[in-house]
CSV table of C-alpha atoms and ligand atoms in Angstrom, one decimal:
chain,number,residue,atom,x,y,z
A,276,UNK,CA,0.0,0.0,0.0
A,277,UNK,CA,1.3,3.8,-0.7
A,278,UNK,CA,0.7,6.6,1.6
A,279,UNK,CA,0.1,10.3,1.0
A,280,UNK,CA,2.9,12.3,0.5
A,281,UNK,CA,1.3,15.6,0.5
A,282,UNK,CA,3.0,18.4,0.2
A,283,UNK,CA,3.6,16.5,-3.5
A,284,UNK,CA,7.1,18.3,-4.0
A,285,UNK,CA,8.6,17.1,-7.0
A,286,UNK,CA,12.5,18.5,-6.4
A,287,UNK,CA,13.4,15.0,-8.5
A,288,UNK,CA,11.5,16.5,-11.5
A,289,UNK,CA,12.7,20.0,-12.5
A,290,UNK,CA,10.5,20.1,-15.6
A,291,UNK,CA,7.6,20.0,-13.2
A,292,UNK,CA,6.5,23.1,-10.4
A,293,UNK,CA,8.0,22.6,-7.1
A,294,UNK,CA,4.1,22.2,-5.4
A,295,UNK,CA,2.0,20.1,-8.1
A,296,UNK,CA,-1.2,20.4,-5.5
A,297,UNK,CA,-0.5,24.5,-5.8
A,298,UNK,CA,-0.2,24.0,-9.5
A,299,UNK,CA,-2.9,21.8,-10.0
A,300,UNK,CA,-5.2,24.4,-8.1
A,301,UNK,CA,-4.1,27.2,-9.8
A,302,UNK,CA,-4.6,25.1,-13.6
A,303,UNK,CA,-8.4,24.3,-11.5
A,304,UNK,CA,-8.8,28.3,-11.2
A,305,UNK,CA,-7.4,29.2,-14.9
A,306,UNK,CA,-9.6,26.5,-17.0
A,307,UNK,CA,-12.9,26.4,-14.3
A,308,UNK,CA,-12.1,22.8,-14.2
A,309,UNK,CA,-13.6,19.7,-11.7
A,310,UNK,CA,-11.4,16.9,-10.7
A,311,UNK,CA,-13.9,13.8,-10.0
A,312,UNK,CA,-12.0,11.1,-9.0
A,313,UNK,CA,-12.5,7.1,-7.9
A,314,UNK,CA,-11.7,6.0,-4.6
A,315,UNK,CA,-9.1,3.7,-6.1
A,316,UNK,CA,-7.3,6.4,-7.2
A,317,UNK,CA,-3.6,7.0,-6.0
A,318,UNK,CA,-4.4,9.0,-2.5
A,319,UNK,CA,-2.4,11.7,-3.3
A,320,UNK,CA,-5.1,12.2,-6.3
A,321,UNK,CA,-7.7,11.3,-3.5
A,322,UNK,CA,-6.6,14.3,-1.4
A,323,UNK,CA,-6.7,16.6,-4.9
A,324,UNK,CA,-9.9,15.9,-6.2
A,325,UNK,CA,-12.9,17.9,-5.8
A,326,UNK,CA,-15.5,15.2,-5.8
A,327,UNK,CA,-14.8,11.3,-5.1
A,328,UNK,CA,-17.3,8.6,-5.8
A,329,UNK,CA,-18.3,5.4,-6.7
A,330,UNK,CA,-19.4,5.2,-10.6
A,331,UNK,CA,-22.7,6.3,-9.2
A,332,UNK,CA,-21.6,9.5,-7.8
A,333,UNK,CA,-19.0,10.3,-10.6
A,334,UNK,CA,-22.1,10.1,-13.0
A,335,UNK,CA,-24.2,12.0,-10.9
A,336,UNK,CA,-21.8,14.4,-10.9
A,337,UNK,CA,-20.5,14.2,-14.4
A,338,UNK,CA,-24.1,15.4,-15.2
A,339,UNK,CA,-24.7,18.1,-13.4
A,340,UNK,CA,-21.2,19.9,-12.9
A,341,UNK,CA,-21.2,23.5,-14.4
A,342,UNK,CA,-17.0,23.3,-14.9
A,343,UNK,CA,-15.9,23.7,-18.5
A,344,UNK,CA,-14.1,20.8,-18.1
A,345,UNK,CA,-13.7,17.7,-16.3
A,346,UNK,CA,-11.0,16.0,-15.2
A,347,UNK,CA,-11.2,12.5,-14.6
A,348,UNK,CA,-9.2,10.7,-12.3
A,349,UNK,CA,-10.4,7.3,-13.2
A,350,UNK,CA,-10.5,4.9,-15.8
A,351,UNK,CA,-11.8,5.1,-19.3
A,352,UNK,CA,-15.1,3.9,-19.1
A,353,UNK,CA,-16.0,6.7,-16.5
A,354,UNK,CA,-14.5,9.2,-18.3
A,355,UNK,CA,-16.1,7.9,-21.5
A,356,UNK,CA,-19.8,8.4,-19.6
A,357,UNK,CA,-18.5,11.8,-18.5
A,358,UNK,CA,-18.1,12.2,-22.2
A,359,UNK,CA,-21.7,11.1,-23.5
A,360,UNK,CA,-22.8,13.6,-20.7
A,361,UNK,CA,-21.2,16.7,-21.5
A,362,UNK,CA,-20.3,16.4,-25.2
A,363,UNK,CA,-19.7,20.2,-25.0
A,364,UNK,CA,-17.2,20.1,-22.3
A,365,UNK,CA,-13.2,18.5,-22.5
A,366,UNK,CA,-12.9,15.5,-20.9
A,367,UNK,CA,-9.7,14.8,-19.7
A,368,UNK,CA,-8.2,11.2,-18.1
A,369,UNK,CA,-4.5,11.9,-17.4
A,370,UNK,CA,-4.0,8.0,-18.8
A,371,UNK,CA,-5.5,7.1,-21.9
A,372,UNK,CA,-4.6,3.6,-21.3
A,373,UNK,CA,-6.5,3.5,-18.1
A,374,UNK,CA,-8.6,1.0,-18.9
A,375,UNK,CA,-10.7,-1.9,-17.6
A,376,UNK,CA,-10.3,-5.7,-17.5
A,377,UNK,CA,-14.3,-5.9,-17.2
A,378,UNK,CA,-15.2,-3.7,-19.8
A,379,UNK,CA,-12.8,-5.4,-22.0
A,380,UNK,CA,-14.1,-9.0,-21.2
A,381,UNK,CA,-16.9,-7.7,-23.5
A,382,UNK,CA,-16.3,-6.7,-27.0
A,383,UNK,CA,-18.7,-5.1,-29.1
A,384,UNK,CA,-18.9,-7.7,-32.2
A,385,UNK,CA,-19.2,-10.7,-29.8
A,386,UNK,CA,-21.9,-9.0,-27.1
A,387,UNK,CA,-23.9,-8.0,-30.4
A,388,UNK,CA,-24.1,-11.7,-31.7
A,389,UNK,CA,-25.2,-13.3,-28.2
A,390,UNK,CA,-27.8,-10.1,-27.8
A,391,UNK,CA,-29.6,-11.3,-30.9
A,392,UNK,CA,-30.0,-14.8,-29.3
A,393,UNK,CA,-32.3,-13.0,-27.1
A,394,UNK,CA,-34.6,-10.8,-29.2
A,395,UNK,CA,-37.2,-10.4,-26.6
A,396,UNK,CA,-34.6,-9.3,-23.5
A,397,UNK,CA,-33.4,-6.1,-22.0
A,398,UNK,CA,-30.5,-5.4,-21.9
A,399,UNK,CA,-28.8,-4.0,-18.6
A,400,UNK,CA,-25.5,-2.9,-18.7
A,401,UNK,CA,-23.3,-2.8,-15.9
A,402,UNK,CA,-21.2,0.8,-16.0
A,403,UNK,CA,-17.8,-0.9,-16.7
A,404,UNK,CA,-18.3,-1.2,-20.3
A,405,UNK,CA,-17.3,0.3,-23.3
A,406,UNK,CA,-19.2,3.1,-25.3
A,407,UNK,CA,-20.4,0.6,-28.0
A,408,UNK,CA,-21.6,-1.8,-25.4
A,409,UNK,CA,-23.5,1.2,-24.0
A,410,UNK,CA,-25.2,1.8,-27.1
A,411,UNK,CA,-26.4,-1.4,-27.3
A,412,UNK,CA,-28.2,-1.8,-23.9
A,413,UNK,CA,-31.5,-0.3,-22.8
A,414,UNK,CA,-30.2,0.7,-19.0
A,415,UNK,CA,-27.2,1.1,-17.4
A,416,UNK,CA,-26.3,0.6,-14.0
A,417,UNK,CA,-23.9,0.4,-10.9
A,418,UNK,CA,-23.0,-1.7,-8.8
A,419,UNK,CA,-25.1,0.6,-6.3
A,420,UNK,CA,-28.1,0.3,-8.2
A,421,UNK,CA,-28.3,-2.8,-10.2
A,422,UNK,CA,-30.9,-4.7,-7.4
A,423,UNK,CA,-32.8,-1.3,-7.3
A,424,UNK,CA,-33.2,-1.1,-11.0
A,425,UNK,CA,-33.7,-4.6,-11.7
A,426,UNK,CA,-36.6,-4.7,-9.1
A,427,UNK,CA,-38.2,-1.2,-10.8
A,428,UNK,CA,-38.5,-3.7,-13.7
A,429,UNK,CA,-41.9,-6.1,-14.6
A,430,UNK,CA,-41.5,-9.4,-13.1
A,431,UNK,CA,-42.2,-11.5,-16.6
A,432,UNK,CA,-39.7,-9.3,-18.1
A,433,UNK,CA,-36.8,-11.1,-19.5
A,434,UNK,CA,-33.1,-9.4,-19.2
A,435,UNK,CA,-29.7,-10.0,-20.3
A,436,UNK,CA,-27.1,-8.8,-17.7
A,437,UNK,CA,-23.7,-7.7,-18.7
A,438,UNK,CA,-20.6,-8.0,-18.7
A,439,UNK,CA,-19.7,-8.7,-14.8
A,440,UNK,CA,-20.7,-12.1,-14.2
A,441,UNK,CA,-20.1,-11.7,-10.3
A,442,UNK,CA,-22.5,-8.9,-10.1
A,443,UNK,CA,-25.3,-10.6,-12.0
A,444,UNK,CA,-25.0,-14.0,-9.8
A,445,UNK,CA,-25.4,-11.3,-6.8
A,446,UNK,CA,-28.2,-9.3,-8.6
A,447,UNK,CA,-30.1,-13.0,-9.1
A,448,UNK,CA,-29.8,-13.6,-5.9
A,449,UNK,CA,-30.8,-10.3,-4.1
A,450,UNK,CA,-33.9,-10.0,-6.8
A,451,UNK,CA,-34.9,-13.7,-7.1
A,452,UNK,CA,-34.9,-13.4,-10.7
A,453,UNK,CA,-32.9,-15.3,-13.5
A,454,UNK,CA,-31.0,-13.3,-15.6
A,455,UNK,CA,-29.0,-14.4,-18.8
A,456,UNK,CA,-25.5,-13.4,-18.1
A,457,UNK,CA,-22.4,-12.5,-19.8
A,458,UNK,CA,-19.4,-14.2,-19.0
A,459,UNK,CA,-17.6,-11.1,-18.0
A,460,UNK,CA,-15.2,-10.0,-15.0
A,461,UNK,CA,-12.8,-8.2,-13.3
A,462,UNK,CA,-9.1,-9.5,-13.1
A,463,UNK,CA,-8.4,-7.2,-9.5
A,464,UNK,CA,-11.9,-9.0,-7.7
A,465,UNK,CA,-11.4,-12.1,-8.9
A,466,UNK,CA,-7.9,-12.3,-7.4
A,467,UNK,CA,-8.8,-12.4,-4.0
A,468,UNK,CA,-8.1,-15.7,-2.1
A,469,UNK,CA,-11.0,-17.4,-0.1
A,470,UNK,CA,-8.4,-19.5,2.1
A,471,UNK,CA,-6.1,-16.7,2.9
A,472,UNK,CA,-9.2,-14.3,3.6
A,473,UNK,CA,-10.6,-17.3,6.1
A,474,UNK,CA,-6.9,-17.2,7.7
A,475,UNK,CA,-7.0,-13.1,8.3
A,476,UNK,CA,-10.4,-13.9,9.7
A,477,UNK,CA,-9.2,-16.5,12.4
A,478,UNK,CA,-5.9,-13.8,13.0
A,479,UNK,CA,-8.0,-11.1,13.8
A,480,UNK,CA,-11.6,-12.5,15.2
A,481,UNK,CA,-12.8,-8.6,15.9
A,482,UNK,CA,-12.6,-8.4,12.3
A,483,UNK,CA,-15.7,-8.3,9.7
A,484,UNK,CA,-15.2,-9.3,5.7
A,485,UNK,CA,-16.4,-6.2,3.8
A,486,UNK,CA,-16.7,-7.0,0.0
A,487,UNK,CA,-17.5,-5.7,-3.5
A,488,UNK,CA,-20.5,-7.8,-5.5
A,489,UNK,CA,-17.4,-8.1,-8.5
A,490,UNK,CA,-16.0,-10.6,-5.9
A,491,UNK,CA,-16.3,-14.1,-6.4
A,492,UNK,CA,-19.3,-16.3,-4.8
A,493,UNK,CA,-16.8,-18.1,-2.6
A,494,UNK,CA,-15.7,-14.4,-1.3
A,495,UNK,CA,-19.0,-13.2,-0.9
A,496,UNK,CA,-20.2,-16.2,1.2
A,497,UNK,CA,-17.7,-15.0,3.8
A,498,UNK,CA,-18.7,-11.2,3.7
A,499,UNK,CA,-20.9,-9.3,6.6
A,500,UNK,CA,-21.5,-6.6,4.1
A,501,UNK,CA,-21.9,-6.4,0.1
A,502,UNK,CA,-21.7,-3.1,-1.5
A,503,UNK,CA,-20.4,-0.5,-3.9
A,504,UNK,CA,-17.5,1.4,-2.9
A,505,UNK,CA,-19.4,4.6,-1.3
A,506,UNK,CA,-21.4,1.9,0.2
A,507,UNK,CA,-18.4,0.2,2.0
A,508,UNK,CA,-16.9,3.3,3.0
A,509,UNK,CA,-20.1,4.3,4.6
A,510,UNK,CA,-20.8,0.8,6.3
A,511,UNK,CA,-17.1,0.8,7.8
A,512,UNK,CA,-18.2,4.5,9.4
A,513,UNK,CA,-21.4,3.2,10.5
A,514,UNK,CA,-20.5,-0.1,11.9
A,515,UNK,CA,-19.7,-0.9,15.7
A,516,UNK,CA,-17.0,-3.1,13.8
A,517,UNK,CA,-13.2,-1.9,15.1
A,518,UNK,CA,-11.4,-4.2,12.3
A,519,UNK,CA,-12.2,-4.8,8.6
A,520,UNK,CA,-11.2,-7.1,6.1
A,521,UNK,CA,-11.5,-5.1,2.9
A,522,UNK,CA,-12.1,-7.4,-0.5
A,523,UNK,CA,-12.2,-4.9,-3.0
A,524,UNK,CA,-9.1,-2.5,-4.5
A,525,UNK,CA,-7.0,-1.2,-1.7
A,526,UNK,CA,-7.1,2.3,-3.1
A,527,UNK,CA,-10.4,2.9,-0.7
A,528,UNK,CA,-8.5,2.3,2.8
A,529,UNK,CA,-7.4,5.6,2.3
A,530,UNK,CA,-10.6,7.2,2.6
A,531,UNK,CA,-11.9,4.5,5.1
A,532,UNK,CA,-8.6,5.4,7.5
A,533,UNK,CA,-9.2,9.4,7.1
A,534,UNK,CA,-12.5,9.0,7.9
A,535,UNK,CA,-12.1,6.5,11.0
A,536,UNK,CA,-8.5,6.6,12.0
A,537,UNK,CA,-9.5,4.5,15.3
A,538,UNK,CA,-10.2,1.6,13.0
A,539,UNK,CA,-8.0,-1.0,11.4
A,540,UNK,CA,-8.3,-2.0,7.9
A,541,UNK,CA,-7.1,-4.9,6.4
A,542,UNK,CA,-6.7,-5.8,2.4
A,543,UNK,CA,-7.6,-9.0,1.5
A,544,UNK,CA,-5.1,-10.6,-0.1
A,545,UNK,CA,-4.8,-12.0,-3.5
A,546,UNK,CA,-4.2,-16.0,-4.7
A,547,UNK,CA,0.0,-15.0,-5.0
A,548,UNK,CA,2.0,-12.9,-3.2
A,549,UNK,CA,1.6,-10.1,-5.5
A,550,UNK,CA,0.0,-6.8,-5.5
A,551,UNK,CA,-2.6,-7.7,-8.0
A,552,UNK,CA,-5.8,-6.5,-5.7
A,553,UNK,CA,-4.6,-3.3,-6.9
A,554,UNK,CA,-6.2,-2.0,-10.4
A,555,UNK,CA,-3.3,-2.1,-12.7
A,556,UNK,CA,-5.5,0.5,-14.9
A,557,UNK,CA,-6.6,3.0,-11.8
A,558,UNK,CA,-2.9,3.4,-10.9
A,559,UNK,CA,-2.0,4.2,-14.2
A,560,UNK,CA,-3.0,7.7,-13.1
A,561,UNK,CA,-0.8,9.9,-11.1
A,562,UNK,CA,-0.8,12.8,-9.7
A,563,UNK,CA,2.3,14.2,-12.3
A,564,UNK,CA,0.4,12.9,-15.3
A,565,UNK,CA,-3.1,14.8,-13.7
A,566,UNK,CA,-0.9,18.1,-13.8
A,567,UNK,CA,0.2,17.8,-17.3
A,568,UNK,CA,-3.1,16.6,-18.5
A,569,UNK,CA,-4.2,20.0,-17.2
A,570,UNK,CA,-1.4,21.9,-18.4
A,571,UNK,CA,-1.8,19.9,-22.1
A,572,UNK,CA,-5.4,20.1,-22.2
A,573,UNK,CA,-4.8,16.4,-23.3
A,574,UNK,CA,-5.4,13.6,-23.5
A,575,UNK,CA,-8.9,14.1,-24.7
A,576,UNK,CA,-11.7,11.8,-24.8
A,577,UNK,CA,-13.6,11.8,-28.0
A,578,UNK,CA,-16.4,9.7,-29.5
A,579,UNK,CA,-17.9,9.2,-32.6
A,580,UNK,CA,-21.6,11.3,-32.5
A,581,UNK,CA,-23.2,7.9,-33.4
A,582,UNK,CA,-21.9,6.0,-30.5
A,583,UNK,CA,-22.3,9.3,-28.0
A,584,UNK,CA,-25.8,9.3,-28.8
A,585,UNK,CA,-26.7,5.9,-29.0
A,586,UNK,CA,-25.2,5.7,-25.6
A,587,UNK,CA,-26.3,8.4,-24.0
A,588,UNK,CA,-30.0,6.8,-23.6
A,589,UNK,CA,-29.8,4.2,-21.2
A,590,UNK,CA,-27.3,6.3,-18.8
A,591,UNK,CA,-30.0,8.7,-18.7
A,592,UNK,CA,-32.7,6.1,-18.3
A,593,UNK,CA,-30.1,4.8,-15.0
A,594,UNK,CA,-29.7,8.3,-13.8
A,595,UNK,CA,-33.6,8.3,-13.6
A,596,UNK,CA,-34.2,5.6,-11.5
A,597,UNK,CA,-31.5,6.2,-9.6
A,598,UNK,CA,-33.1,9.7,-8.6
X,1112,LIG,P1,-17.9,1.2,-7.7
X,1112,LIG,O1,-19.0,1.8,-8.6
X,1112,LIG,O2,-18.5,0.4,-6.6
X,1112,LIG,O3,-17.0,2.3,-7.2
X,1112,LIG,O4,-17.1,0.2,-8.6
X,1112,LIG,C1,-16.2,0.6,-9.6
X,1112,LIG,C2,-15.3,-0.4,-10.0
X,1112,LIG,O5,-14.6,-0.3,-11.0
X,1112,LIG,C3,-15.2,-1.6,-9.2
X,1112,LIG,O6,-14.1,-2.4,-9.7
X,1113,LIG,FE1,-12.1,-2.5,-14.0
X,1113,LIG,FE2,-11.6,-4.2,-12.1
X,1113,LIG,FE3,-10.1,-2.0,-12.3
X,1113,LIG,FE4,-12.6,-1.8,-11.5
X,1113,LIG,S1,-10.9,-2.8,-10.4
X,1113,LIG,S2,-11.6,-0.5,-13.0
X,1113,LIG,S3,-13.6,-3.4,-12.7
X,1113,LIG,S4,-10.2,-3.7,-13.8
């Protein structure tokens, strides 16, 4: 795990200002931009960013910020949705090759042929997807809302669910209903070990398994609490709990220490002894590359009108039953 190093000095770097949080501030000021960033971000972008979320929130935000530009601190697929929101507006992601395991698990030519095996489904799409597999769905959702918008839906309804297939086993089983899934997943929550997570949880017996619905079944079946990232975050404040076992990227025990320092918070560890419960993709981002992003007015995300619009539907339709 890294720390916060804030003041960011970056003597080691003369090309770049002494202070990066003073410059990136001051860039904030000249271009009346917003820095939205995910809680699996480096913390040092964490402690920069005007908004953190879940995908949710970033969304939420994404759609009604009145910044001329945005700033993601994230991966691609968030920034992308940022994108179909505000076509208007420069999206920035200081990484253009921050992108997602998930959301490439499902590529568009393949997820077109299996959607016409099922003429008469809906098709919900789970955030972590690309643009094209956005425009191709009917709703979008989070791993906040996917039980709430599932359960808005007729009961006789039949829906394809794509492409996490962690989060659609956990949808079934929270709505009752059968969903045709997409073989999809992540490579960080599917790296977690159920043996070693059972031996952290006989070490330290004050200790509750929190966990992200992207984690396996066999995970899950050892968790006290399920949830989105906002929603874990907010459990760990909430709960009478003094030690946690966190099985999701370890990027969010920074916010979960600032916000309870009293508390102890463990990450669950992967198969190997290796960092891989850490988003290769999210920590592609850091805070040097968010300054010169800034300073470049690049890299840019674009998108072909076709796709923007196509896609900007069913993130609207999940922003309305979110509300
Ligand atoms: P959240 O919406 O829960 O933050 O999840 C995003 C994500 O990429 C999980 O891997
Ligand atoms: Fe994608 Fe997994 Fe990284 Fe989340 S943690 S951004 S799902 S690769």
């Amino acid at each position: 795990m890294f720390t916060a190093t804030r003041p960011h000095l970056t003597r080691a770097h003369p090309s770049l200002p002494h202070d990066l949080f003073e410059a990136i501030d001051a860039l904030k000021r000249e271009l009346n931009a917003v820095i939205l960033a995910h809680y699996y971000q480096d913390p040092d972008i964490q402690d920069v960013a005007d908004y953190l979320g879940d995908s949710l929130g970033l969304s939420q935000q994404a759609a009604s910020t009145n910044a001329d530009v945005i700033v993601f601190a994230g991966v691609h697929f968030m920034a992308e949705t940022a994108k179909i929101l505000n076509p208007d507006k420069l999206v920035l992601l200081p990484d253009l090759n921050a992108g997602c395991s998930l959301a490439d698990s499902c590529p568009p030519d393949a997820f077109a042929q299996f959607k016409a095996n099922y003429p008469d489904h809906l098709v919900i799409s789970y955030i972590n997807c690309s643009a094209e597999i956005k425009a191709m769905s009917d709703i979008i959702c989070t791993s906040s809302n996917a039980v709430q918008i599932v359960n808005q839906l007729p009961k006789d309804q039949p829906i394809i669910f794509a492409p996490d297939r962690n989060l659609g086993r956990y949808v079934m089983e929270q709505t009752g209903r059968n969903l045709v899934l997409w073989q999809g997943s992540c490579i960080v929550h599917e790296t977690f070990s159920e043996k070693r997570i059972v031996q952290l949880k006989i070490e330290n017996l004050d200790a509750e398994v929190i966990a992200h619905p992207e984690c396996e079944p066999a995970v899950l079946r050892h968790a006290s609490y399920i949830g989105s990232t906002t929603a874990l975050l907010k459990y760990a404040r909430s709960s009478s709990s003094q030690a946690f076992i966190v099985a999701t990227e370890p990027g969010i025990i920074h916010q979960m220490q600032k916000q309870t320092p009293e508390k102890r918070f463990i990450p669950a560890p992967a198969t190997n002894n290796c960092n891989c419960n850490e988003c290769p993709f999210m920590r592609l981002n850091t805070l040097e590359k968010l300054y010169l992003a800034m300073k470049n007015r690049q890299p840019e995300i674009t998108l072909p009108d076709e796709i923007r619009i196509a896609a900007l539907r069913p993130i609207q339709q999940m922003l309305e039953m979110s509300a």
